mmCIF file of C-alpha atoms and ligand atoms in Angstrom:
data_model
loop_
_atom_site.group_PDB
_atom_site.id
_atom_site.type_symbol
_atom_site.label_atom_id
_atom_site.label_comp_id
_atom_site.label_asym_id
_atom_site.label_seq_id
_atom_site.Cartn_x
_atom_site.Cartn_y
_atom_site.Cartn_z
ATOM 1 C CA MET A 1 83.816 167.614 135.849
ATOM 2 C CA SER A 2 86.787 165.530 134.747
ATOM 3 C CA THR A 3 88.683 163.217 137.047
ATOM 4 C CA ILE A 4 92.425 162.807 137.117
ATOM 5 C CA GLN A 5 91.874 159.427 135.506
ATOM 6 C CA ASP A 6 90.039 161.063 132.566
ATOM 7 C CA VAL A 7 93.132 163.183 131.949
ATOM 8 C CA THR A 8 95.663 160.378 132.383
ATOM 9 C CA SER A 9 93.657 158.001 130.137
ATOM 10 C CA PHE A 10 93.585 160.641 127.434
ATOM 11 C CA LEU A 11 97.344 161.203 127.698
ATOM 12 C CA GLU A 12 98.069 157.459 127.721
ATOM 13 C CA LYS A 13 95.960 156.873 124.626
ATOM 14 C CA TRP A 14 98.231 159.367 122.892
ATOM 15 C CA ALA A 15 101.513 158.209 124.472
ATOM 16 C CA PRO A 16 100.942 154.692 125.897
ATOM 17 C CA LEU A 17 102.932 153.875 129.041
ATOM 18 C CA ALA A 18 104.118 150.714 127.276
ATOM 19 C CA TYR A 19 106.313 152.937 125.075
ATOM 20 C CA GLN A 20 108.392 154.214 128.002
ATOM 21 C CA GLU A 21 111.974 153.006 128.422
ATOM 22 C CA SER A 22 112.688 150.302 131.012
ATOM 23 C CA TYR A 23 114.457 152.749 133.378
ATOM 24 C CA ASP A 24 111.597 155.241 133.308
ATOM 25 C CA ASN A 25 108.785 155.973 135.778
ATOM 26 C CA ALA A 26 106.104 157.667 133.677
ATOM 27 C CA GLY A 27 102.481 157.657 134.847
ATOM 28 C CA LEU A 28 100.557 158.857 137.905
ATOM 29 C CA ILE A 29 103.246 159.142 140.600
ATOM 30 C CA VAL A 30 101.192 160.807 143.363
ATOM 31 C CA GLY A 31 97.432 161.221 143.624
ATOM 32 C CA ASP A 32 93.981 159.668 143.613
ATOM 33 C CA PRO A 33 92.766 158.855 140.073
ATOM 34 C CA GLN A 34 89.139 159.468 141.109
ATOM 35 C CA GLN A 35 89.738 163.015 142.334
ATOM 36 C CA LYS A 36 88.104 165.813 140.316
ATOM 37 C CA VAL A 37 90.460 168.082 138.402
ATOM 38 C CA LYS A 38 90.360 171.781 139.321
ATOM 39 C CA ASN A 39 93.014 173.017 136.881
ATOM 40 C CA VAL A 40 96.199 171.538 135.443
ATOM 41 C CA LEU A 41 99.710 172.980 135.583
ATOM 42 C CA VAL A 42 102.072 171.866 132.812
ATOM 43 C CA THR A 43 105.831 171.884 133.375
ATOM 44 C CA LEU A 44 109.024 170.276 132.149
ATOM 45 C CA ASP A 45 110.259 169.410 135.660
ATOM 46 C CA CYS A 46 108.350 168.980 138.884
ATOM 47 C CA THR A 47 110.017 170.735 141.833
ATOM 48 C CA GLU A 48 108.898 172.232 145.141
ATOM 49 C CA ALA A 49 108.616 175.621 143.434
ATOM 50 C CA ILE A 50 106.276 174.068 140.865
ATOM 51 C CA VAL A 51 104.061 172.577 143.608
ATOM 52 C CA ASP A 52 103.942 176.075 145.188
ATOM 53 C CA GLU A 53 102.963 177.541 141.826
ATOM 54 C CA ALA A 54 100.210 174.930 141.427
ATOM 55 C CA LEU A 55 98.845 175.905 144.854
ATOM 56 C CA GLN A 56 98.865 179.606 144.033
ATOM 57 C CA ARG A 57 97.143 179.058 140.691
ATOM 58 C CA ASP A 58 94.488 176.639 141.990
ATOM 59 C CA CYS A 59 95.790 173.555 140.146
ATOM 60 C CA ASN A 60 95.528 170.103 141.730
ATOM 61 C CA LEU A 61 97.229 168.173 138.930
ATOM 62 C CA ILE A 62 100.777 168.769 137.703
ATOM 63 C CA VAL A 63 101.659 167.212 134.350
ATOM 64 C CA ALA A 64 105.438 167.126 133.967
ATOM 65 C CA HIS A 65 107.688 165.669 131.281
ATOM 66 C CA HIS A 66 110.373 164.458 133.709
ATOM 67 C CA PRO A 67 109.224 162.179 136.573
ATOM 68 C CA ILE A 68 110.048 163.573 140.017
ATOM 69 C CA VAL A 69 110.495 160.024 141.359
ATOM 70 C CA PHE A 70 112.875 157.871 139.336
ATOM 71 C CA LYS A 71 114.109 155.259 141.794
ATOM 72 C CA GLY A 72 112.449 153.602 144.769
ATOM 73 C CA LEU A 73 111.717 155.814 147.778
ATOM 74 C CA LYS A 74 112.362 153.917 150.998
ATOM 75 C CA GLN A 75 111.854 156.842 153.368
ATOM 76 C CA LEU A 76 109.872 160.028 153.065
ATOM 77 C CA ASN A 77 111.346 162.518 155.517
ATOM 78 C CA GLY A 78 112.274 165.493 153.368
ATOM 79 C CA LYS A 79 116.052 165.009 153.229
ATOM 80 C CA ASN A 80 116.247 165.831 149.514
ATOM 81 C CA TYR A 81 114.284 167.810 146.922
ATOM 82 C CA VAL A 82 112.539 164.687 145.579
ATOM 83 C CA GLU A 83 111.112 163.755 148.986
ATOM 84 C CA ARG A 84 110.234 167.366 149.821
ATOM 85 C CA THR A 85 108.370 167.769 146.524
ATOM 86 C CA VAL A 86 106.381 164.562 147.056
ATOM 87 C CA ILE A 87 105.572 165.478 150.681
ATOM 88 C CA LYS A 88 104.383 168.945 149.669
ATOM 89 C CA ALA A 89 102.183 167.474 146.921
ATOM 90 C CA LEU A 90 100.664 164.873 149.268
ATOM 91 C CA LYS A 91 99.972 167.415 152.040
ATOM 92 C CA ASN A 92 98.217 169.720 149.587
ATOM 93 C CA ASP A 93 96.256 167.078 147.642
ATOM 94 C CA ILE A 94 98.119 167.794 144.420
ATOM 95 C CA ALA A 95 98.533 164.927 141.964
ATOM 96 C CA LEU A 96 101.840 164.467 140.124
ATOM 97 C CA TYR A 97 101.877 162.912 136.681
ATOM 98 C CA ALA A 98 104.816 162.333 134.324
ATOM 99 C CA ILE A 99 104.642 161.766 130.568
ATOM 100 C CA HIS A 100 108.275 161.082 129.807
ATOM 101 C CA THR A 101 110.005 158.641 127.422
ATOM 102 C CA ASN A 102 106.576 157.512 126.206
ATOM 103 C CA LEU A 103 106.079 161.065 124.889
ATOM 104 C CA ASP A 104 109.647 161.065 123.512
ATOM 105 C CA SER A 105 108.702 157.917 121.563
ATOM 106 C CA VAL A 106 105.498 158.881 119.761
ATOM 107 C CA LYS A 107 105.590 160.583 116.403
ATOM 108 C CA GLY A 108 103.745 163.769 117.366
ATOM 109 C CA GLY A 109 105.508 163.960 120.747
ATOM 110 C CA VAL A 110 108.562 165.818 122.062
ATOM 111 C CA ASN A 111 110.563 165.486 118.840
ATOM 112 C CA GLY A 112 107.595 166.231 116.583
ATOM 113 C CA ARG A 113 107.226 169.519 118.458
ATOM 114 C CA ILE A 114 110.938 170.359 118.017
ATOM 115 C CA ALA A 115 110.643 169.552 114.289
ATOM 116 C CA GLN A 116 107.690 171.931 114.096
ATOM 117 C CA GLN A 117 109.663 174.615 115.924
ATOM 118 C CA LEU A 118 112.496 174.215 113.373
ATOM 119 C CA GLY A 119 110.112 174.247 110.401
ATOM 120 C CA LEU A 120 111.149 170.765 109.209
ATOM 121 C CA SER A 121 109.123 168.787 106.664
ATOM 122 C CA SER A 122 108.991 165.058 105.768
ATOM 123 C CA VAL A 123 109.557 164.279 109.431
ATOM 124 C CA ARG A 124 110.169 160.619 110.309
ATOM 125 C CA ILE A 125 111.207 158.758 113.452
ATOM 126 C CA LEU A 126 115.026 158.548 113.564
ATOM 127 C CA ALA A 127 115.252 155.120 115.247
ATOM 128 C CA PRO A 128 111.908 153.300 114.945
ATOM 129 C CA LYS A 129 111.165 150.802 117.717
ATOM 130 C CA ARG A 130 110.839 147.109 116.977
ATOM 131 C CA GLN A 131 108.408 144.655 118.548
ATOM 132 C CA THR A 132 105.705 147.225 119.195
ATOM 133 C CA LEU A 133 103.350 145.797 116.572
ATOM 134 C CA GLU A 134 101.178 142.692 116.711
ATOM 135 C CA LYS A 135 99.187 140.787 114.119
ATOM 136 C CA LEU A 136 95.739 139.350 114.728
ATOM 137 C CA THR A 137 94.523 136.466 112.586
ATOM 138 C CA THR A 138 90.896 135.454 112.978
ATOM 139 C CA PHE A 139 88.213 133.508 111.109
ATOM 140 C CA VAL A 140 84.779 134.994 110.393
ATOM 141 C CA PRO A 141 81.716 133.716 108.483
ATOM 142 C CA VAL A 142 81.518 135.576 105.162
ATOM 143 C CA GLU A 143 78.329 137.393 106.113
ATOM 144 C CA GLN A 144 79.771 138.939 109.316
ATOM 145 C CA THR A 145 83.162 139.867 107.860
ATOM 146 C CA SER A 146 82.512 143.561 107.375
ATOM 147 C CA GLN A 147 81.022 144.040 110.861
ATOM 148 C CA VAL A 148 84.082 142.401 112.435
ATOM 149 C CA LEU A 149 86.497 144.440 110.307
ATOM 150 C CA GLU A 150 84.687 147.692 111.148
ATOM 151 C CA ALA A 151 84.960 146.914 114.861
ATOM 152 C CA LEU A 152 88.672 146.064 114.582
ATOM 153 C CA TYR A 153 89.376 149.283 112.672
ATOM 154 C CA ALA A 154 87.428 151.307 115.245
ATOM 155 C CA ALA A 155 89.601 149.801 117.999
ATOM 156 C CA GLY A 156 92.735 151.053 116.225
ATOM 157 C CA ALA A 157 93.757 148.031 114.118
ATOM 158 C CA GLY A 158 94.690 148.257 110.434
ATOM 159 C CA GLN A 159 96.622 151.530 110.522
ATOM 160 C CA ILE A 160 99.874 151.506 108.497
ATOM 161 C CA GLY A 161 101.539 154.926 108.199
ATOM 162 C CA GLU A 162 99.101 157.251 106.438
ATOM 163 C CA TYR A 163 96.851 154.337 105.398
ATOM 164 C CA LYS A 164 93.888 153.227 107.480
ATOM 165 C CA ASN A 165 91.523 150.228 107.309
ATOM 166 C CA CYS A 166 94.325 147.937 106.067
ATOM 167 C CA SER A 167 93.613 144.198 106.204
ATOM 168 C CA PHE A 168 94.061 141.012 104.202
ATOM 169 C CA ARG A 169 91.587 138.148 103.848
ATOM 170 C CA THR A 170 91.414 134.742 102.190
ATOM 171 C CA LEU A 171 88.374 132.534 101.782
ATOM 172 C CA GLY A 172 88.400 129.036 103.241
ATOM 173 C CA THR A 173 86.463 126.471 105.186
ATOM 174 C CA GLY A 174 86.187 126.445 108.950
ATOM 175 C CA SER A 175 85.150 123.259 110.722
ATOM 176 C CA PHE A 176 84.001 122.538 114.269
ATOM 177 C CA THR A 177 81.749 120.308 116.358
ATOM 178 C CA PRO A 178 79.814 121.968 119.212
ATOM 179 C CA THR A 179 79.905 119.842 122.397
ATOM 180 C CA GLY A 180 78.799 119.933 126.048
ATOM 181 C CA SER A 181 76.901 123.081 126.985
ATOM 182 C CA ALA A 182 77.817 124.953 123.796
ATOM 183 C CA ASP A 183 75.170 127.251 122.331
ATOM 184 C CA PRO A 184 76.445 127.578 118.748
ATOM 185 C CA PHE A 185 75.600 130.451 116.406
ATOM 186 C CA LEU A 186 75.758 127.947 113.510
ATOM 187 C CA GLY A 187 75.293 124.147 113.586
ATOM 188 C CA LYS A 188 73.903 121.674 116.110
ATOM 189 C CA LEU A 189 75.288 119.974 119.203
ATOM 190 C CA ASN A 190 77.554 117.006 118.529
ATOM 191 C CA GLN A 191 77.279 117.393 114.743
ATOM 192 C CA PRO A 192 80.349 118.272 112.684
ATOM 193 C CA GLU A 193 79.851 121.613 110.933
ATOM 194 C CA GLU A 194 81.627 123.266 108.028
ATOM 195 C CA VAL A 195 81.314 126.978 107.332
ATOM 196 C CA GLU A 196 82.663 129.223 104.596
ATOM 197 C CA GLU A 197 84.805 131.714 106.466
ATOM 198 C CA TYR A 198 87.269 134.491 105.778
ATOM 199 C CA ARG A 199 90.667 134.329 107.423
ATOM 200 C CA ILE A 200 91.320 137.981 108.329
ATOM 201 C CA GLU A 201 94.718 139.463 109.169
ATOM 202 C CA VAL A 202 95.262 142.924 110.656
ATOM 203 C CA ILE A 203 98.148 144.606 112.452
ATOM 204 C CA PHE A 204 97.896 146.960 115.411
ATOM 205 C CA PRO A 205 100.137 148.650 118.018
ATOM 206 C CA ALA A 206 100.780 146.234 120.900
ATOM 207 C CA PRO A 207 99.364 148.551 123.614
ATOM 208 C CA LEU A 208 95.956 148.300 121.888
ATOM 209 C CA GLU A 209 95.781 144.511 122.320
ATOM 210 C CA GLY A 210 93.103 144.594 125.037
ATOM 211 C CA ARG A 211 90.905 146.983 123.095
ATOM 212 C CA VAL A 212 91.280 145.065 119.810
ATOM 213 C CA LEU A 213 90.421 141.698 121.390
ATOM 214 C CA GLN A 214 87.413 143.204 123.155
ATOM 215 C CA ALA A 215 86.173 144.609 119.831
ATOM 216 C CA LEU A 216 86.722 141.217 118.188
ATOM 217 C CA ARG A 217 84.694 139.375 120.819
ATOM 218 C CA GLN A 218 81.877 141.910 120.689
ATOM 219 C CA ALA A 219 81.561 141.976 116.887
ATOM 220 C CA HIS A 220 82.199 138.291 116.147
ATOM 221 C CA PRO A 221 79.035 136.141 116.018
ATOM 222 C CA TYR A 222 80.647 132.993 117.458
ATOM 223 C CA GLU A 223 80.454 131.945 121.091
ATOM 224 C CA GLU A 224 84.117 130.812 120.956
ATOM 225 C CA VAL A 225 86.182 133.059 118.713
ATOM 226 C CA ALA A 226 89.241 131.434 117.148
ATOM 227 C CA TYR A 227 92.199 133.800 116.728
ATOM 228 C CA TYR A 228 95.992 133.943 116.805
ATOM 229 C CA LEU A 229 98.143 136.786 118.069
ATOM 230 C CA HIS A 230 101.672 137.253 116.757
ATOM 231 C CA GLN A 231 104.292 139.675 117.949
ATOM 232 C CA LEU A 232 105.944 141.180 114.876
ATOM 233 C CA GLU A 233 109.622 141.955 114.430
ATOM 234 C CA ASN A 234 108.787 144.884 112.122
ATOM 235 C CA SER A 235 109.916 148.296 113.258
ATOM 236 C CA ASN A 236 107.059 150.662 113.921
ATOM 237 C CA GLN A 237 107.448 153.873 111.887
ATOM 238 C CA GLU A 238 105.152 155.702 114.312
ATOM 239 C CA VAL A 239 107.094 154.910 117.493
ATOM 240 C CA GLY A 240 110.752 155.251 118.428
ATOM 241 C CA SER A 241 113.553 157.637 119.358
ATOM 242 C CA GLY A 242 114.472 160.958 117.794
ATOM 243 C CA ALA A 243 113.280 162.373 114.491
ATOM 244 C CA ILE A 244 114.711 163.453 111.161
ATOM 245 C CA GLY A 245 113.377 165.966 108.658
ATOM 246 C CA THR A 246 114.385 168.576 106.092
ATOM 247 C CA LEU A 247 114.671 172.348 106.148
ATOM 248 C CA PRO A 248 112.696 174.161 103.405
ATOM 249 C CA GLU A 249 116.029 175.100 101.786
ATOM 250 C CA PRO A 250 119.731 174.449 102.381
ATOM 251 C CA LEU A 251 121.449 176.904 104.723
ATOM 252 C CA SER A 252 125.101 177.734 105.200
ATOM 253 C CA GLU A 253 126.373 176.451 108.533
ATOM 254 C CA ASN A 254 126.551 179.959 109.905
ATOM 255 C CA ASP A 255 123.008 180.825 108.842
ATOM 256 C CA TRP A 256 121.836 177.521 110.295
ATOM 257 C CA LEU A 257 123.366 178.296 113.703
ATOM 258 C CA VAL A 258 121.721 181.730 113.713
ATOM 259 C CA TYR A 259 118.414 180.136 112.698
ATOM 260 C CA LEU A 260 118.636 177.381 115.335
ATOM 261 C CA LYS A 261 119.493 179.906 118.039
ATOM 262 C CA SER A 262 116.531 182.108 117.288
ATOM 263 C CA ARG A 263 113.967 179.329 116.638
ATOM 264 C CA MET A 264 114.818 177.481 119.864
ATOM 265 C CA ASN A 265 115.390 180.651 121.871
ATOM 266 C CA LEU A 266 118.970 179.695 122.861
ATOM 267 C CA LYS A 267 121.701 181.542 124.716
ATOM 268 C CA VAL A 268 124.455 179.229 123.530
ATOM 269 C CA ILE A 269 125.078 176.296 121.171
ATOM 270 C CA ARG A 270 127.928 173.814 121.694
ATOM 271 C CA HIS A 271 128.821 172.415 118.295
ATOM 272 C CA THR A 272 131.477 170.501 116.375
ATOM 273 C CA GLU A 273 133.718 172.224 113.857
ATOM 274 C CA LEU A 274 132.191 173.705 110.709
ATOM 275 C CA ARG A 275 132.639 171.600 107.582
ATOM 276 C CA ASN A 276 132.068 174.274 104.954
ATOM 277 C CA LYS A 277 128.976 172.543 103.623
ATOM 278 C CA THR A 278 125.349 173.562 103.468
ATOM 279 C CA VAL A 279 122.919 171.851 105.822
ATOM 280 C CA GLN A 280 119.354 170.712 105.141
ATOM 281 C CA LYS A 281 118.787 167.250 106.627
ATOM 282 C CA ILE A 282 118.311 167.681 110.365
ATOM 283 C CA ALA A 283 118.239 164.910 112.973
ATOM 284 C CA ILE A 284 116.857 165.817 116.397
ATOM 285 C CA CYS A 285 116.395 164.319 119.824
ATOM 286 C CA GLY A 286 115.028 166.280 122.754
ATOM 287 C CA GLY A 287 117.047 165.684 125.944
ATOM 288 C CA SER A 288 120.036 163.324 126.172
ATOM 289 C CA GLY A 289 120.402 162.042 122.628
ATOM 290 C CA SER A 290 124.043 161.006 122.130
ATOM 291 C CA PHE A 291 122.943 157.349 121.899
ATOM 292 C CA LEU A 292 121.319 158.256 118.565
ATOM 293 C CA LEU A 293 124.447 159.665 116.891
ATOM 294 C CA LYS A 294 124.990 156.428 114.936
ATOM 295 C CA ASP A 295 121.406 156.594 113.637
ATOM 296 C CA ALA A 296 121.839 160.233 112.587
ATOM 297 C CA LEU A 297 125.075 159.263 110.779
ATOM 298 C CA ARG A 298 123.472 156.246 109.134
ATOM 299 C CA GLN A 299 120.658 158.400 107.799
ATOM 300 C CA GLN A 300 123.180 160.949 106.519
ATOM 301 C CA ALA A 301 121.907 163.868 108.520
ATOM 302 C CA ASP A 302 123.863 167.110 108.064
ATOM 303 C CA VAL A 303 123.204 168.135 111.658
ATOM 304 C CA PHE A 304 122.218 166.404 114.889
ATOM 305 C CA VAL A 305 120.435 168.681 117.350
ATOM 306 C CA THR A 306 120.263 167.293 120.876
ATOM 307 C CA ALA A 307 121.715 167.777 124.387
ATOM 308 C CA ASP A 308 124.003 166.317 127.051
ATOM 309 C CA PHE A 309 126.842 165.383 124.690
ATOM 310 C CA LYS A 310 130.060 164.614 126.596
ATOM 311 C CA TYR A 311 133.466 165.936 125.512
ATOM 312 C CA HIS A 312 134.696 162.670 123.983
ATOM 313 C CA GLU A 313 131.409 162.033 122.225
ATOM 314 C CA PHE A 314 131.881 165.181 120.129
ATOM 315 C CA PHE A 315 134.819 163.401 118.393
ATOM 316 C CA ASP A 316 132.450 160.659 117.238
ATOM 317 C CA ALA A 317 130.919 163.017 114.671
ATOM 318 C CA GLU A 318 134.071 162.242 112.594
ATOM 319 C CA LYS A 319 133.337 165.353 110.488
ATOM 320 C CA GLN A 320 130.402 163.478 108.948
ATOM 321 C CA LEU A 321 127.850 165.835 110.476
ATOM 322 C CA MET A 322 127.603 168.785 112.844
ATOM 323 C CA ILE A 323 126.541 168.030 116.406
ATOM 324 C CA CYS A 324 124.589 170.912 117.954
ATOM 325 C CA ASP A 325 124.185 170.519 121.715
ATOM 326 C CA ILE A 326 121.573 173.107 122.662
ATOM 327 C CA GLY A 327 120.979 172.128 126.327
ATOM 328 C CA HIS A 328 118.538 169.617 127.788
ATOM 329 C CA TYR A 329 116.003 172.119 129.098
ATOM 330 C CA GLU A 330 116.154 174.263 125.960
ATOM 331 C CA SER A 331 115.635 171.260 123.689
ATOM 332 C CA GLU A 332 112.506 170.100 125.515
ATOM 333 C CA VAL A 333 110.907 173.236 126.882
ATOM 334 C CA PHE A 334 108.404 173.448 123.992
ATOM 335 C CA THR A 335 106.951 170.157 125.222
ATOM 336 C CA LYS A 336 105.029 172.319 127.717
ATOM 337 C CA GLU A 337 103.162 174.030 124.881
ATOM 338 C CA LEU A 338 102.525 170.710 123.149
ATOM 339 C CA LEU A 339 100.959 169.267 126.315
ATOM 340 C CA SER A 340 98.918 172.349 127.030
ATOM 341 C CA GLU A 341 97.596 172.494 123.446
ATOM 342 C CA ARG A 342 96.482 168.847 123.544
ATOM 343 C CA LEU A 343 94.874 169.159 126.987
ATOM 344 C CA THR A 344 93.146 172.460 126.192
ATOM 345 C CA GLU A 345 91.510 171.166 122.998
ATOM 346 C CA ASN A 346 90.262 168.019 124.734
ATOM 347 C CA PHE A 347 89.273 169.400 128.146
ATOM 348 C CA PRO A 348 87.459 172.726 127.829
ATOM 349 C CA ASN A 349 86.005 172.255 131.339
ATOM 350 C CA PHE A 350 89.201 173.189 133.198
ATOM 351 C CA ALA A 351 92.165 175.464 132.535
ATOM 352 C CA THR A 352 95.549 174.088 131.501
ATOM 353 C CA LEU A 353 98.215 176.545 132.588
ATOM 354 C CA LEU A 354 101.861 176.748 131.504
ATOM 355 C CA SER A 355 104.172 176.949 134.499
ATOM 356 C CA LYS A 356 105.936 180.302 134.802
ATOM 357 C CA THR A 357 108.745 178.911 136.983
ATOM 358 C CA ASP A 358 111.997 178.368 135.074
ATOM 359 C CA THR A 359 113.085 174.940 136.304
ATOM 360 C CA ASN A 360 116.344 174.765 134.318
ATOM 361 C CA PRO A 361 119.022 173.803 136.876
ATOM 362 C CA VAL A 362 121.753 174.926 134.442
ATOM 363 C CA HIS A 363 122.629 178.630 134.301
ATOM 364 C CA TYR A 364 124.961 180.394 131.847
ATOM 365 C CA PHE A 365 127.401 183.183 132.593
ATOM 366 C CA VAL A 366 128.087 184.794 129.227
HETATM 367 ZN ZN1 ZN B 1 112.358 163.836 126.829
HETATM 368 ZN ZN1 ZN B 2 114.491 165.260 129.169
#
């Protein structure tokens, strides 16, 4: 049987918590990590109705996109829906987990799923994140170089875009003198030693630092491993906000709106005025994405599909692109399927169920 921790570790390997925004509260919000999982209920929002549904369907773990608890809870007496949801979960031994802006930030996450839904190709991150990559430099005797590299690659280092096992090495001379209670792999106590070594450089995503260093120490023959870690300024093409991709062929604006409505299952689209141009390059951001308008403009998108645009922000399109505000819930609801697909293929020993409760707090009178 799997524990809640098995599930959360799997999800956090995919969408590391370190990629969440500073205001966020992704992770295990309620529950005991060691508890065995009966079944999992996947939802966009966690509400009291969702906890009831979990109870009815024999689920003791709810995986939601939006965290039910955002700010600190100082009292827990049921005066609002957040407290009532948490109390109900605690009383019924139901764990609450949120995979939020960390899932918005990974390439195959929320926006990757929207891109798939819209049939986009050549999909890239719209605003790649900086400072999420590190470089490891280490020094290895020539003979042990391949074993160390293999271990580093296995821990997730050396991946650049679609290329794996990337590294650079230069040959040089390492020198050291073992002292005190040292038990050196090469050389003798208190005698200066010189060894032909490779200086190896590899990059890796910052959240993998612990795993990469552990692999280094295990594979490296030396008692004391010399290494440097550097935080890189590079932007990480695999991590960041929003996405941009291309439609298989250009569409008239009217055909595009019809297409968007049917693909995303929409009742209504709020959009800026038509420009009498065809559209093909589509920027997207599930949820509140107006902060990415400048990135969509910079990358010359024809359309920006997102939600929660305010009245005055629509003017900022400056007729350079068409903003399509499709609603927050509507833009992210396919995240449920994405989560359930990933969990189902990795955990055949329990059922992952899609919530049937419509949690959209916004209703339309049309
Ligand atoms: Zn989101
Ligand atoms: Zn959202």
